[in-house]
PDB file of C-alpha atoms in Angstrom:
ATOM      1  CA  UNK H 205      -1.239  -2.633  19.350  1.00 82.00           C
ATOM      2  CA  UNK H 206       0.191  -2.208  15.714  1.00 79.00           C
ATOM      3  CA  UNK H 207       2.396   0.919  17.219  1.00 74.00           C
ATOM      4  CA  UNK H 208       3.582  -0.811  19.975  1.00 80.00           C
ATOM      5  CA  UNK H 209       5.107  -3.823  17.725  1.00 83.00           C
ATOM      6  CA  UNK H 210       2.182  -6.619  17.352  1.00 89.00           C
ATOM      7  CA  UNK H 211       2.228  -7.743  13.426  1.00 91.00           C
ATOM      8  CA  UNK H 212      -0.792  -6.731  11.875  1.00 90.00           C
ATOM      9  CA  UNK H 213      -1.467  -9.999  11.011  1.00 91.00           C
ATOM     10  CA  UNK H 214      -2.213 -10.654  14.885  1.00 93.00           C
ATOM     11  CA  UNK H 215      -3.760  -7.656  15.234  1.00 91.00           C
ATOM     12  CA  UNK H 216      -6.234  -8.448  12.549  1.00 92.00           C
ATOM     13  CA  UNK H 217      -7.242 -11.719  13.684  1.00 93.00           C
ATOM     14  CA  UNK H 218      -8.330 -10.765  17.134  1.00 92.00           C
ATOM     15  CA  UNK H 219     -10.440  -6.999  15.602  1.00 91.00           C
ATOM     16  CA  UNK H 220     -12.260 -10.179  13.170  1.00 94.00           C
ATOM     17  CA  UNK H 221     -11.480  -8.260  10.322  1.00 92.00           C
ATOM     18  CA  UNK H 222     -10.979  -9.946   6.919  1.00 93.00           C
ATOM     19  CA  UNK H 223      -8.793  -7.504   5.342  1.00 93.00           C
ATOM     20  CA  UNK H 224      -5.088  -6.280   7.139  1.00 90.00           C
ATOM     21  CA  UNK H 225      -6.279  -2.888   5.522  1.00 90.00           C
ATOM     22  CA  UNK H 226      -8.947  -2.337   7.630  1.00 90.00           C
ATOM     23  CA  UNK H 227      -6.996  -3.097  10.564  1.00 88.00           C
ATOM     24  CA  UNK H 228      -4.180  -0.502   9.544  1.00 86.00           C
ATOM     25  CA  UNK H 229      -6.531   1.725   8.549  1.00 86.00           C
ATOM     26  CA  UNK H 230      -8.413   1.942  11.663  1.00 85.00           C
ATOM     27  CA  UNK H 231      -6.027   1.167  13.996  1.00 77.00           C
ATOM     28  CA  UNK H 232      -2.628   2.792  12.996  1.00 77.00           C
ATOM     29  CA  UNK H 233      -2.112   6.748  14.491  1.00 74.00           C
ATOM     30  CA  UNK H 234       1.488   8.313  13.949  1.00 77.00           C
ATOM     31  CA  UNK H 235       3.294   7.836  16.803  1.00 74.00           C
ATOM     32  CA  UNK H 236       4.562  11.377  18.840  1.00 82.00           C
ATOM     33  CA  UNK H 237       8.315  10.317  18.598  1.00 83.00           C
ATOM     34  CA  UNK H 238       7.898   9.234  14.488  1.00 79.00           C
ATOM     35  CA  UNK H 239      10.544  11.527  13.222  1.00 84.00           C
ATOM     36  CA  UNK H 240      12.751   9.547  15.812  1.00 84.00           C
ATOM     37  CA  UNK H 241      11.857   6.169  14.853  1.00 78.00           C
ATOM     38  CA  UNK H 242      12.235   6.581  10.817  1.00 78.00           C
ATOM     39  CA  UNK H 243      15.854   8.105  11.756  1.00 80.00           C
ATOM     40  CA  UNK H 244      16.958   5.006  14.264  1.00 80.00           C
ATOM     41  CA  UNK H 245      15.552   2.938  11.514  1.00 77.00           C
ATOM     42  CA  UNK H 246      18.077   4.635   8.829  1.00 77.00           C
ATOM     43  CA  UNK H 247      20.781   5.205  11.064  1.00 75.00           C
ATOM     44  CA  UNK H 248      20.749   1.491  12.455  1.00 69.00           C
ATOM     45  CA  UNK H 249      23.127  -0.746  10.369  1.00 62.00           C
ATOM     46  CA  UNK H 250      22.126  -4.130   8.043  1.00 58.00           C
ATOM     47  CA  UNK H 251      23.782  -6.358  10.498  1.00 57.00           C
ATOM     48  CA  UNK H 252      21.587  -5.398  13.221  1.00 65.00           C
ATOM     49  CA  UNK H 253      18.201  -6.551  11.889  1.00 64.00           C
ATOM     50  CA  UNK H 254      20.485 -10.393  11.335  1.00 62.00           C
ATOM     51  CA  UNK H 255      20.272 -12.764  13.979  1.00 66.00           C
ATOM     52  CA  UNK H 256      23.225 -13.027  16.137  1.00 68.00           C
ATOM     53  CA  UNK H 257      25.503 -15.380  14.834  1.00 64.00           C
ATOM     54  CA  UNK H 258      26.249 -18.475  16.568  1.00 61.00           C
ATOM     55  CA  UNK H 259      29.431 -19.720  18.266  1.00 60.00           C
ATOM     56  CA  UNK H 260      30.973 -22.786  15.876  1.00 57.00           C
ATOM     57  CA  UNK H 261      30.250 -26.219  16.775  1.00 57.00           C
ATOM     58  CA  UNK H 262      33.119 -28.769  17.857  1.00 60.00           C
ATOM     59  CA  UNK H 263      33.491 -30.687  14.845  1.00 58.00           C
ATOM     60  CA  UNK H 264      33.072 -28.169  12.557  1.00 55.00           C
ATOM     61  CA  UNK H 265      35.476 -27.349   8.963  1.00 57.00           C
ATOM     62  CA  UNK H 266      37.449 -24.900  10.409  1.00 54.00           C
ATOM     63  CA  UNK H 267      41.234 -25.139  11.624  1.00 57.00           C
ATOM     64  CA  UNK H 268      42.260 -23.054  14.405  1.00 57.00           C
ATOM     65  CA  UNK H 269      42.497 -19.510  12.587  1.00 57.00           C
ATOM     66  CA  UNK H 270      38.796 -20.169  11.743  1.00 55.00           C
ATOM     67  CA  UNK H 271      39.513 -19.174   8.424  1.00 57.00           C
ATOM     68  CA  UNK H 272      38.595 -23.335   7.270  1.00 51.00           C
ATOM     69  CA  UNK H 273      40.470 -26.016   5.812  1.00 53.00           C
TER      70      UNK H 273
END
Protein backbone atom coordinates (compact mmCIF):
# COMPACT_ATOMS: atom_id res chain seq x y z
CA UNK A 1 0.00 0.00 0.00
CA UNK A 2 2.83 2.51 1.05
CA UNK A 3 4.42 1.90 -2.69
CA UNK A 4 1.44 2.37 -4.39
CA UNK A 5 0.80 6.02 -2.74
CA UNK A 6 -1.35 5.42 0.66
CA UNK A 7 0.37 7.81 3.48
CA UNK A 8 1.84 5.79 6.00
CA UNK A 9 -0.12 7.31 8.39
CA UNK A 10 -3.21 5.31 6.84
CA UNK A 11 -1.34 2.52 6.36
CA UNK A 12 -0.43 2.32 9.97
CA UNK A 13 -3.73 2.68 11.39
CA UNK A 14 -5.37 -0.18 9.62
CA UNK A 15 -1.75 -2.90 10.31
CA UNK A 16 -2.73 -1.55 14.38
CA UNK A 17 0.64 -0.62 14.74
CA UNK A 18 1.65 2.14 17.19
CA UNK A 19 4.73 3.27 15.62
CA UNK A 20 4.84 4.57 11.53
CA UNK A 21 8.33 2.75 11.82
CA UNK A 22 7.10 -0.46 12.09
CA UNK A 23 4.81 0.02 9.35
CA UNK A 24 7.71 1.27 6.95
CA UNK A 25 9.79 -1.11 8.15
CA UNK A 26 7.74 -4.03 7.44
CA UNK A 27 5.87 -2.96 4.77
CA UNK A 28 8.08 -0.80 2.40
CA UNK A 29 10.13 -3.06 -0.57
CA UNK A 30 12.02 -0.94 -3.33
CA UNK A 31 9.98 -0.68 -6.05
CA UNK A 32 11.44 -2.43 -9.67
CA UNK A 33 11.17 0.97 -11.57
CA UNK A 34 13.00 3.09 -8.34
CA UNK A 35 15.81 4.48 -10.34
CA UNK A 36 12.85 5.90 -12.52
CA UNK A 37 10.85 7.36 -9.87
CA UNK A 38 13.83 9.28 -7.87
CA UNK A 39 14.72 10.77 -11.51
CA UNK A 40 10.86 11.97 -12.41
CA UNK A 41 10.96 13.22 -8.92
CA UNK A 42 14.24 15.47 -9.72
CA UNK A 43 13.48 16.16 -13.12
CA UNK A 44 9.78 17.34 -12.32
CA UNK A 45 9.70 21.15 -11.68
CA UNK A 46 8.57 23.16 -8.13
CA UNK A 47 5.46 24.36 -9.75
CA UNK A 48 4.19 21.02 -10.35
CA UNK A 49 3.85 19.70 -6.78
CA UNK A 50 1.55 23.54 -6.30
CA UNK A 51 -1.97 23.35 -6.72
CA UNK A 52 -3.29 24.67 -9.88
CA UNK A 53 -3.98 28.11 -9.59
CA UNK A 54 -7.36 29.40 -9.78
CA UNK A 55 -9.09 31.59 -12.39
CA UNK A 56 -9.68 35.34 -10.65
CA UNK A 57 -12.92 36.10 -9.21
CA UNK A 58 -15.25 38.98 -10.67
CA UNK A 59 -14.69 41.59 -8.26
CA UNK A 60 -11.35 41.08 -7.70
CA UNK A 61 -8.15 44.09 -7.49
CA UNK A 62 -7.06 43.67 -10.75
CA UNK A 63 -7.65 46.02 -13.91
CA UNK A 64 -7.80 44.47 -17.18
CA UNK A 65 -3.93 43.72 -17.79
CA UNK A 66 -4.24 41.71 -14.52
CA UNK A 67 -1.26 43.27 -13.43
CA UNK A 68 -3.72 45.18 -10.30
CA UNK A 69 -4.60 48.56 -9.51
Amino acid sequence: MVTDGVPINLVQRVMGHEQASTTLNRYTHTPDDYAARVLAALEGSAASLLPPTLETPPGSDLDDDGEGL
